[in-house]
mmCIF file of N, CA and C in Angstrom:
data_model
loop_
_atom_site.group_PDB
_atom_site.id
_atom_site.type_symbol
_atom_site.label_atom_id
_atom_site.label_comp_id
_atom_site.label_asym_id
_atom_site.label_seq_id
_atom_site.Cartn_x
_atom_site.Cartn_y
_atom_site.Cartn_z
ATOM 1 N N MET K 1 60.896 107.928 109.601
ATOM 2 C CA MET K 1 61.533 107.570 110.971
ATOM 3 C C MET K 1 61.693 106.295 111.249
ATOM 4 N N LEU K 2 61.047 105.390 110.800
ATOM 5 C CA LEU K 2 61.127 104.305 111.131
ATOM 6 C C LEU K 2 62.946 103.670 110.014
ATOM 7 N N ILE K 3 62.946 103.951 109.289
ATOM 8 C CA ILE K 3 63.527 104.060 107.928
ATOM 9 C C ILE K 3 65.190 103.757 108.408
ATOM 10 N N ASP K 4 64.873 106.140 108.393
ATOM 11 C CA ASP K 4 65.786 106.359 108.963
ATOM 12 C C ASP K 4 66.936 106.310 110.484
ATOM 13 N N GLY K 5 65.203 105.288 111.022
ATOM 14 C CA GLY K 5 66.208 104.906 112.492
ATOM 15 C C GLY K 5 67.371 103.832 112.623
ATOM 16 N N LEU K 6 66.483 103.073 111.795
ATOM 17 C CA LEU K 6 66.956 101.755 111.238
ATOM 18 C C LEU K 6 68.432 101.536 110.363
ATOM 19 N N LEU K 7 68.923 103.280 109.358
ATOM 20 C CA LEU K 7 69.921 103.219 108.579
ATOM 21 C C LEU K 7 70.767 104.066 109.409
ATOM 22 N N LEU K 8 70.340 104.698 110.828
ATOM 23 C CA LEU K 8 71.394 105.066 111.405
ATOM 24 C C LEU K 8 72.403 103.869 112.529
ATOM 25 N N LEU K 9 71.205 103.053 112.547
ATOM 26 C CA LEU K 9 71.873 101.929 113.707
ATOM 27 C C LEU K 9 72.078 100.918 112.681
ATOM 28 N N LEU K 10 71.725 100.748 111.086
ATOM 29 C CA LEU K 10 72.697 100.205 110.694
ATOM 30 C C LEU K 10 74.609 100.562 110.292
ATOM 31 N N SER K 11 74.374 102.049 110.080
ATOM 32 C CA SER K 11 75.582 102.697 109.849
ATOM 33 C C SER K 11 76.464 102.742 111.131
ATOM 34 N N LEU K 12 76.403 102.446 112.366
ATOM 35 C CA LEU K 12 77.038 103.130 113.403
ATOM 36 C C LEU K 12 77.073 101.523 114.041
ATOM 37 N N THR K 13 76.235 100.551 113.512
ATOM 38 C CA THR K 13 77.132 99.123 113.304
ATOM 39 C C THR K 13 78.010 98.902 112.879
ATOM 40 N N GLY K 14 78.252 99.148 111.220
ATOM 41 C CA GLY K 14 79.160 99.083 110.413
ATOM 42 C C GLY K 14 80.250 99.872 110.814
ATOM 43 N N PHE K 15 80.068 100.838 111.556
ATOM 44 C CA PHE K 15 81.326 101.808 111.896
ATOM 45 C C PHE K 15 81.690 101.506 113.043
ATOM 46 N N LEU K 16 81.624 100.745 113.712
ATOM 47 C CA LEU K 16 82.073 99.911 114.836
ATOM 48 C C LEU K 16 82.885 98.700 114.540
ATOM 49 N N ILE K 17 81.852 98.180 113.785
ATOM 50 C CA ILE K 17 83.371 96.603 113.107
ATOM 51 C C ILE K 17 84.297 97.148 112.273
ATOM 52 N N SER K 18 83.754 98.224 111.363
ATOM 53 C CA SER K 18 84.866 98.304 110.779
ATOM 54 C C SER K 18 86.240 99.369 111.969
ATOM 55 N N LEU K 19 85.277 99.874 113.014
ATOM 56 C CA LEU K 19 86.525 100.448 113.946
ATOM 57 C C LEU K 19 86.813 99.376 114.406
ATOM 58 N N TYR K 20 86.155 98.259 115.065
ATOM 59 C CA TYR K 20 87.388 97.269 114.969
ATOM 60 C C TYR K 20 88.292 96.766 114.099
ATOM 61 N N PHE K 21 87.380 96.552 113.081
ATOM 62 C CA PHE K 21 88.944 95.980 112.207
ATOM 63 C C PHE K 21 90.390 97.255 112.164
ATOM 64 N N THR K 22 90.002 98.366 112.193
ATOM 65 C CA THR K 22 91.024 99.180 112.159
ATOM 66 C C THR K 22 92.106 99.001 113.159
ATOM 67 N N LEU K 23 91.111 98.574 114.489
ATOM 68 C CA LEU K 23 92.148 98.925 115.704
ATOM 69 C C LEU K 23 92.734 97.891 115.877
ATOM 70 N N VAL K 24 91.648 96.626 115.400
ATOM 71 C CA VAL K 24 93.164 95.157 115.075
ATOM 72 C C VAL K 24 94.285 95.322 113.963
ATOM 73 N N TYR K 25 94.168 95.638 113.073
ATOM 74 C CA TYR K 25 95.302 95.747 111.895
ATOM 75 C C TYR K 25 96.211 96.338 112.325
ATOM 76 N N TYR K 26 95.926 98.199 112.732
ATOM 77 C CA TYR K 26 97.030 98.887 113.842
ATOM 78 C C TYR K 26 97.791 98.416 114.571
ATOM 79 N N ARG K 27 97.233 96.861 115.232
ATOM 80 C CA ARG K 27 97.417 96.379 116.585
ATOM 81 C C ARG K 27 97.479 96.784 118.415
ATOM 82 N N ARG K 28 96.463 98.011 117.807
ATOM 83 C CA ARG K 28 96.039 98.525 118.925
ATOM 84 C C ARG K 28 95.068 98.000 119.711
ATOM 85 N N ILE K 29 94.658 96.986 119.417
ATOM 86 C CA ILE K 29 93.800 95.668 120.326
ATOM 87 C C ILE K 29 93.867 94.778 119.501
ATOM 88 N N PRO K 30 93.657 93.772 120.482
ATOM 89 C CA PRO K 30 94.243 92.166 120.250
ATOM 90 C C PRO K 30 93.377 91.625 119.127
ATOM 91 N N ALA K 31 92.731 90.745 118.432
ATOM 92 C CA ALA K 31 91.727 89.930 117.903
ATOM 93 C C ALA K 31 90.886 89.984 118.853
ATOM 94 N N ASN K 32 91.190 89.274 119.149
ATOM 95 C CA ASN K 32 90.317 88.522 120.254
ATOM 96 C C ASN K 32 89.486 88.760 121.469
ATOM 97 N N TYR K 33 89.733 90.917 121.055
ATOM 98 C CA TYR K 33 89.467 91.766 122.789
ATOM 99 C C TYR K 33 88.168 91.293 122.910
ATOM 100 N N PHE K 34 88.217 91.554 124.525
ATOM 101 C CA PHE K 34 87.312 91.051 125.338
ATOM 102 C C PHE K 34 85.765 92.132 125.263
ATOM 103 N N LEU K 35 86.257 92.930 124.234
ATOM 104 C CA LEU K 35 84.979 93.362 123.962
ATOM 105 C C LEU K 35 84.055 93.373 123.248
ATOM 106 N N VAL K 36 84.328 92.785 122.298
ATOM 107 C CA VAL K 36 83.595 91.978 121.419
ATOM 108 C C VAL K 36 83.029 90.881 122.002
ATOM 109 N N PRO K 37 81.772 90.683 121.708
ATOM 110 C CA PRO K 37 81.586 89.499 121.721
ATOM 111 C C PRO K 37 82.097 88.070 121.245
ATOM 112 N N ARG K 38 82.163 86.789 121.970
ATOM 113 C CA ARG K 38 82.734 85.611 121.743
ATOM 114 C C ARG K 38 82.693 84.931 120.242
ATOM 115 N N VAL K 39 81.406 84.686 119.845
ATOM 116 C CA VAL K 39 80.642 84.282 118.885
ATOM 117 C C VAL K 39 81.521 85.103 117.748
ATOM 118 N N CYS K 40 82.315 86.463 117.932
ATOM 119 C CA CYS K 40 82.068 87.625 116.486
ATOM 120 C C CYS K 40 84.284 87.445 116.915
ATOM 121 N N ARG K 41 84.495 86.992 117.842
ATOM 122 C CA ARG K 41 85.865 86.585 118.054
ATOM 123 C C ARG K 41 87.085 86.257 116.831
ATOM 124 N N MET K 42 88.091 86.630 116.702
ATOM 125 C CA MET K 42 88.417 85.569 115.595
ATOM 126 C C MET K 42 90.178 84.853 116.017
ATOM 127 N N SER K 43 90.635 84.646 115.469
ATOM 128 C CA SER K 43 92.478 83.744 116.185
ATOM 129 C C SER K 43 92.985 84.858 115.698
ATOM 130 N N ALA K 44 93.861 85.670 116.473
ATOM 131 C CA ALA K 44 95.097 86.635 116.007
ATOM 132 C C ALA K 44 94.759 85.872 114.601
ATOM 133 N N PRO K 45 95.647 84.967 114.367
ATOM 134 C CA PRO K 45 96.464 84.313 113.154
ATOM 135 C C PRO K 45 94.936 84.619 111.633
ATOM 136 N N ASN K 46 94.171 84.122 112.108
ATOM 137 C CA ASN K 46 93.205 83.738 111.257
ATOM 138 C C ASN K 46 92.799 85.950 110.386
ATOM 139 N N CYS K 47 92.289 86.216 111.887
ATOM 140 C CA CYS K 47 91.982 87.489 112.176
ATOM 141 C C CYS K 47 92.936 88.843 110.620
ATOM 142 N N GLN K 48 94.435 88.396 111.436
ATOM 143 C CA GLN K 48 95.070 89.016 110.062
ATOM 144 C C GLN K 48 95.030 88.311 109.120
ATOM 145 N N THR K 49 94.945 87.493 108.810
ATOM 146 C CA THR K 49 94.917 87.038 106.650
ATOM 147 C C THR K 49 93.652 87.213 106.819
ATOM 148 N N VAL K 50 92.970 87.418 106.941
ATOM 149 C CA VAL K 50 91.301 88.429 107.119
ATOM 150 C C VAL K 50 91.811 90.096 106.240
ATOM 151 N N LEU K 51 92.665 90.503 106.543
ATOM 152 C CA LEU K 51 92.796 92.398 107.012
ATOM 153 C C LEU K 51 94.146 92.080 105.744
ATOM 154 N N SER K 52 94.503 91.489 105.555
ATOM 155 C CA SER K 52 95.872 91.571 104.925
ATOM 156 C C SER K 52 95.731 90.983 104.148
ATOM 157 N N THR K 53 94.734 90.622 103.130
ATOM 158 C CA THR K 53 94.789 89.793 101.746
ATOM 159 C C THR K 53 94.364 90.657 100.706
ATOM 160 N N ARG K 54 94.774 90.637 99.632
ATOM 161 C CA ARG K 54 95.055 91.329 98.672
ATOM 162 C C ARG K 54 93.408 91.762 98.286
ATOM 163 N N ASP K 55 92.281 91.257 98.812
ATOM 164 C CA ASP K 55 91.266 91.707 98.006
ATOM 165 C C ASP K 55 90.592 92.956 99.761
ATOM 166 N N ALA K 56 91.477 92.575 101.098
ATOM 167 C CA ALA K 56 91.081 93.951 101.673
ATOM 168 C C ALA K 56 91.385 95.246 101.353
ATOM 169 N N ARG K 57 91.391 95.038 100.101
ATOM 170 C CA ARG K 57 92.743 96.728 99.974
ATOM 171 C C ARG K 57 91.618 97.294 98.691
ATOM 172 N N VAL K 58 91.145 98.866 98.361
ATOM 173 C CA VAL K 58 90.423 99.286 97.273
ATOM 174 C C VAL K 58 91.930 100.101 97.266
ATOM 175 N N PHE K 59 92.268 100.323 95.633
ATOM 176 C CA PHE K 59 93.470 101.423 95.760
ATOM 177 C C PHE K 59 94.769 101.736 96.699
ATOM 178 N N GLY K 60 94.610 100.466 97.602
ATOM 179 C CA GLY K 60 95.875 100.442 98.045
ATOM 180 C C GLY K 60 95.296 100.550 99.447
ATOM 181 N N VAL K 61 93.919 101.309 99.729
ATOM 182 C CA VAL K 61 93.104 102.007 101.304
ATOM 183 C C VAL K 61 92.782 100.621 101.863
ATOM 184 N N PRO K 62 92.777 100.112 103.456
ATOM 185 C CA PRO K 62 92.229 98.956 103.573
ATOM 186 C C PRO K 62 90.797 99.383 103.514
ATOM 187 N N ASN K 63 89.878 97.843 103.128
ATOM 188 C CA ASN K 63 88.110 97.859 103.227
ATOM 189 C C ASN K 63 87.437 98.609 104.481
ATOM 190 N N PHE K 64 88.555 98.477 105.191
ATOM 191 C CA PHE K 64 87.405 98.833 106.742
ATOM 192 C C PHE K 64 88.121 100.035 106.956
ATOM 193 N N VAL K 65 89.529 100.625 106.363
ATOM 194 C CA VAL K 65 89.155 102.078 106.522
ATOM 195 C C VAL K 65 88.003 102.998 105.892
ATOM 196 N N LEU K 66 87.816 102.433 104.840
ATOM 197 C CA LEU K 66 87.004 102.618 104.078
ATOM 198 C C LEU K 66 85.349 102.074 104.169
ATOM 199 N N GLY K 67 85.523 101.837 105.146
ATOM 200 C CA GLY K 67 83.642 101.559 105.978
ATOM 201 C C GLY K 67 83.881 102.231 106.702
ATOM 202 N N LEU K 68 84.800 103.083 107.694
ATOM 203 C CA LEU K 68 84.284 104.183 108.795
ATOM 204 C C LEU K 68 84.219 105.247 108.031
ATOM 205 N N ILE K 69 84.762 105.191 106.697
ATOM 206 C CA ILE K 69 84.343 106.995 105.831
ATOM 207 C C ILE K 69 82.788 106.685 105.709
ATOM 208 N N TYR K 70 82.022 105.567 104.740
ATOM 209 C CA TYR K 70 81.067 105.099 104.205
ATOM 210 C C TYR K 70 80.042 105.464 105.101
ATOM 211 N N TYR K 71 80.485 104.794 106.301
ATOM 212 C CA TYR K 71 79.624 104.445 107.720
ATOM 213 C C TYR K 71 78.931 105.915 108.305
ATOM 214 N N SER K 72 80.845 106.954 108.130
ATOM 215 C CA SER K 72 79.869 108.268 108.801
ATOM 216 C C SER K 72 79.007 109.046 108.063
ATOM 217 N N VAL K 73 79.927 108.681 106.350
ATOM 218 C CA VAL K 73 78.744 109.613 105.508
ATOM 219 C C VAL K 73 77.497 109.754 105.413
ATOM 220 N N ILE K 74 77.119 107.875 105.520
ATOM 221 C CA ILE K 74 75.335 107.591 105.893
ATOM 222 C C ILE K 74 75.120 107.542 106.829
ATOM 223 N N PHE K 75 75.593 107.783 107.777
ATOM 224 C CA PHE K 75 75.319 108.460 109.478
ATOM 225 C C PHE K 75 74.391 109.540 109.022
ATOM 226 N N VAL K 76 75.261 110.567 108.862
ATOM 227 C CA VAL K 76 75.443 111.868 108.731
ATOM 228 C C VAL K 76 74.834 112.125 107.269
ATOM 229 N N ALA K 77 74.114 111.532 106.890
ATOM 230 C CA ALA K 77 72.834 111.300 105.583
ATOM 231 C C ALA K 77 72.050 111.638 106.023
ATOM 232 N N VAL K 78 71.999 110.383 106.842
ATOM 233 C CA VAL K 78 70.256 110.496 107.318
ATOM 234 C C VAL K 78 70.102 111.372 108.337
ATOM 235 N N LEU K 79 71.227 112.330 109.555
ATOM 236 C CA LEU K 79 71.048 112.455 110.158
ATOM 237 C C LEU K 79 70.635 114.527 109.495
ATOM 238 N N VAL K 80 71.432 114.557 108.989
ATOM 239 C CA VAL K 80 71.018 116.066 107.638
ATOM 240 C C VAL K 80 69.298 115.678 106.752
ATOM 241 N N GLY K 81 69.297 114.548 106.623
ATOM 242 C CA GLY K 81 67.771 114.765 106.297
ATOM 243 C C GLY K 81 67.927 114.157 104.776
ATOM 244 N N PHE K 82 68.986 113.405 104.213
ATOM 245 C CA PHE K 82 68.989 113.683 103.061
ATOM 246 C C PHE K 82 68.402 112.467 102.667
ATOM 247 N N ALA K 83 68.200 110.831 103.309
ATOM 248 C CA ALA K 83 67.234 109.686 102.793
ATOM 249 C C ALA K 83 65.776 109.982 102.726
ATOM 250 N N GLY K 84 65.245 111.152 102.908
ATOM 251 C CA GLY K 84 63.708 111.151 103.478
ATOM 252 C C GLY K 84 63.231 112.352 102.058
ATOM 253 N N LYS K 85 65.124 112.968 101.649
ATOM 254 C CA LYS K 85 64.099 114.032 101.062
ATOM 255 C C LYS K 85 64.816 114.751 99.553
ATOM 256 N N GLU K 86 64.754 114.515 98.209
ATOM 257 C CA GLU K 86 64.607 114.704 96.980
ATOM 258 C C GLU K 86 66.365 115.774 97.114
ATOM 259 N N CYS K 87 67.484 115.362 96.484
ATOM 260 C CA CYS K 87 68.307 116.336 96.591
ATOM 261 C C CYS K 87 69.830 115.128 96.267
ATOM 262 N N ASP K 88 70.572 116.606 95.594
ATOM 263 C CA ASP K 88 71.670 116.169 94.273
ATOM 264 C C ASP K 88 72.322 115.353 95.033
ATOM 265 N N ALA K 89 72.864 114.477 96.235
ATOM 266 C CA ALA K 89 73.334 114.460 96.717
ATOM 267 C C ALA K 89 73.062 112.822 97.233
ATOM 268 N N LEU K 90 71.873 112.194 96.879
ATOM 269 C CA LEU K 90 70.963 111.281 96.945
ATOM 270 C C LEU K 90 71.215 110.185 96.040
ATOM 271 N N PRO K 91 70.931 110.859 94.918
ATOM 272 C CA PRO K 91 71.564 109.413 93.614
ATOM 273 C C PRO K 91 72.749 109.111 93.744
ATOM 274 N N ILE K 92 73.849 109.768 94.482
ATOM 275 C CA ILE K 92 75.355 109.302 94.434
ATOM 276 C C ILE K 92 74.945 108.493 95.276
ATOM 277 N N LEU K 93 74.526 108.613 96.769
ATOM 278 C CA LEU K 93 74.550 108.004 98.211
ATOM 279 C C LEU K 93 74.615 106.597 97.326
ATOM 280 N N LEU K 94 72.811 107.086 96.811
ATOM 281 C CA LEU K 94 72.563 105.613 96.645
ATOM 282 C C LEU K 94 73.627 104.352 95.455
ATOM 283 N N TRP K 95 73.824 104.649 94.298
ATOM 284 C CA TRP K 95 75.103 104.639 93.238
ATOM 285 C C TRP K 95 76.619 103.482 94.493
ATOM 286 N N ILE K 96 76.575 104.661 95.417
ATOM 287 C CA ILE K 96 77.936 104.373 96.371
ATOM 288 C C ILE K 96 77.303 102.894 97.116
ATOM 289 N N SER K 97 76.425 103.230 98.297
ATOM 290 C CA SER K 97 75.626 102.118 98.621
ATOM 291 C C SER K 97 75.625 100.600 97.679
ATOM 292 N N LEU K 98 74.941 100.857 96.383
ATOM 293 C CA LEU K 98 75.286 99.654 95.209
ATOM 294 C C LEU K 98 76.157 99.245 95.291
ATOM 295 N N PHE K 99 76.992 99.920 94.931
ATOM 296 C CA PHE K 99 78.628 99.584 94.726
ATOM 297 C C PHE K 99 79.319 98.662 96.222
ATOM 298 N N VAL K 100 79.155 99.140 96.899
ATOM 299 C CA VAL K 100 79.427 98.265 98.829
ATOM 300 C C VAL K 100 78.826 97.550 98.451
ATOM 301 N N ALA K 101 77.848 97.679 98.161
ATOM 302 C CA ALA K 101 77.173 96.097 98.624
ATOM 303 C C ALA K 101 77.145 94.756 97.681
ATOM 304 N N ILE K 102 77.492 94.787 96.705
ATOM 305 C CA ILE K 102 78.280 94.141 95.126
ATOM 306 C C ILE K 102 79.642 93.744 95.287
ATOM 307 N N PHE K 103 79.624 94.590 96.355
ATOM 308 C CA PHE K 103 81.289 93.931 96.132
ATOM 309 C C PHE K 103 81.577 93.926 97.708
ATOM 310 N N GLY K 104 80.777 93.707 98.681
ATOM 311 C CA GLY K 104 80.423 92.765 99.984
ATOM 312 C C GLY K 104 80.415 91.070 98.929
ATOM 313 N N LEU K 105 79.293 90.595 98.018
ATOM 314 C CA LEU K 105 79.790 89.960 97.450
ATOM 315 C C LEU K 105 80.653 89.204 97.167
ATOM 316 N N TYR K 106 81.300 89.977 96.326
ATOM 317 C CA TYR K 106 82.759 89.325 95.957
ATOM 318 C C TYR K 106 83.735 88.919 97.039
ATOM 319 N N LEU K 107 83.806 90.067 98.101
ATOM 320 C CA LEU K 107 84.215 89.658 99.695
ATOM 321 C C LEU K 107 84.156 88.684 100.452
ATOM 322 N N ALA K 108 82.135 88.056 100.459
ATOM 323 C CA ALA K 108 81.914 87.547 101.236
ATOM 324 C C ALA K 108 82.645 85.706 100.335
ATOM 325 N N TYR K 109 82.236 86.013 98.677
ATOM 326 C CA TYR K 109 82.645 84.646 97.973
ATOM 327 C C TYR K 109 84.963 84.395 98.223
ATOM 328 N N SER K 110 85.427 85.554 97.951
ATOM 329 C CA SER K 110 86.591 85.711 98.798
ATOM 330 C C SER K 110 87.123 84.635 99.936
ATOM 331 N N LEU K 111 85.949 85.139 101.067
ATOM 332 C CA LEU K 111 86.805 84.326 102.290
ATOM 333 C C LEU K 111 85.895 83.243 102.374
ATOM 334 N N LEU K 112 84.711 82.939 101.470
ATOM 335 C CA LEU K 112 84.492 81.309 101.769
ATOM 336 C C LEU K 112 85.078 80.380 100.420
ATOM 337 N N PHE K 113 85.502 81.251 99.499
ATOM 338 C CA PHE K 113 86.351 80.109 98.851
ATOM 339 C C PHE K 113 88.081 80.258 98.557
ATOM 340 N N LYS K 114 87.929 81.333 98.365
ATOM 341 C CA LYS K 114 89.742 81.584 98.725
ATOM 342 C C LYS K 114 90.643 81.078 99.464
ATOM 343 N N ILE K 115 90.733 82.446 100.724
ATOM 344 C CA ILE K 115 91.262 81.457 102.307
ATOM 345 C C ILE K 115 90.181 81.088 102.671
ATOM 346 N N LYS K 116 89.262 80.513 102.491
ATOM 347 C CA LYS K 116 88.364 79.516 103.065
ATOM 348 C C LYS K 116 88.619 79.839 105.139
ATOM 349 N N ILE K 117 87.953 81.347 105.122
ATOM 350 C CA ILE K 117 88.168 81.840 106.506
ATOM 351 C C ILE K 117 86.355 82.667 106.763
ATOM 352 N N LEU K 118 86.130 82.279 107.980
ATOM 353 C CA LEU K 118 84.748 82.188 108.267
ATOM 354 C C LEU K 118 85.101 83.801 109.465
ATOM 355 N N CYS K 119 83.843 84.693 108.881
ATOM 356 C CA CYS K 119 84.673 85.733 109.854
ATOM 357 C C CYS K 119 83.054 86.102 110.001
ATOM 358 N N LEU K 120 82.282 86.620 110.728
ATOM 359 C CA LEU K 120 81.138 86.590 110.566
ATOM 360 C C LEU K 120 80.821 87.871 111.318
ATOM 361 N N LEU K 121 82.199 88.478 111.409
ATOM 362 C CA LEU K 121 81.569 90.267 111.617
ATOM 363 C C LEU K 121 81.922 91.008 110.291
ATOM 364 N N CYS K 122 83.121 89.934 109.155
ATOM 365 C CA CYS K 122 82.638 89.999 107.919
ATOM 366 C C CYS K 122 81.492 90.339 107.441
ATOM 367 N N PHE K 123 81.029 88.803 107.561
ATOM 368 C CA PHE K 123 79.199 88.745 106.492
ATOM 369 C C PHE K 123 78.717 89.915 107.579
ATOM 370 N N ALA K 124 78.906 89.312 108.347
ATOM 371 C CA ALA K 124 77.702 91.054 109.248
ATOM 372 C C ALA K 124 77.508 92.481 108.496
ATOM 373 N N SER K 125 78.770 92.619 107.830
ATOM 374 C CA SER K 125 78.924 94.153 107.200
ATOM 375 C C SER K 125 78.759 93.859 105.993
ATOM 376 N N TYR K 126 78.561 92.783 105.471
ATOM 377 C CA TYR K 126 78.029 92.836 104.074
ATOM 378 C C TYR K 126 76.748 92.531 104.051
ATOM 379 N N GLY K 127 76.233 91.862 105.471
ATOM 380 C CA GLY K 127 74.886 92.222 104.546
ATOM 381 C C GLY K 127 74.212 93.840 105.643
ATOM 382 N N ILE K 128 74.700 94.553 106.814
ATOM 383 C CA ILE K 128 74.544 96.014 106.592
ATOM 384 C C ILE K 128 74.404 96.391 105.077
ATOM 385 N N ASN K 129 75.450 95.931 104.987
ATOM 386 C CA ASN K 129 75.997 97.126 103.485
ATOM 387 C C ASN K 129 75.001 96.511 102.295
ATOM 388 N N ALA K 130 74.208 95.396 102.402
ATOM 389 C CA ALA K 130 72.985 95.500 101.919
ATOM 390 C C ALA K 130 72.086 96.051 102.041
ATOM 391 N N SER K 131 71.645 95.975 103.199
ATOM 392 C CA SER K 131 70.254 96.642 103.732
ATOM 393 C C SER K 131 70.426 97.823 103.869
ATOM 394 N N ILE K 132 71.531 98.349 103.879
ATOM 395 C CA ILE K 132 71.320 100.068 103.926
ATOM 396 C C ILE K 132 71.207 100.582 101.809
ATOM 397 N N ALA K 133 71.829 100.060 101.132
ATOM 398 C CA ALA K 133 71.612 99.600 99.781
ATOM 399 C C ALA K 133 70.160 99.049 99.285
#
């Protein structure tokens, strides 16, 4: 029960971070949107740099759009009860979660050493992904 609640909270938080990046990327809200806590806000040029790098895409699809799908699937899987039961989808979700967490390590490296931008929301999402895995 506690694990399910934690997974729901993590996936909802990850979804909101991905939604924020999606809205910024498609210019629906500014990067320094007032609803985002100050500590997490980025300047528009830095945010656009992070969102438009080559590493911000997998097979041409922006990572944050894939994040919307991933976090939604995790959220629904927990609600349906996949997390606590034996089912055919559970091993697939576990492998996907492990891939996402490992990919997050690469993205953290890319942020720190390639483009040299500190993105707290990015690092928060990598931590969420590791926790979900």
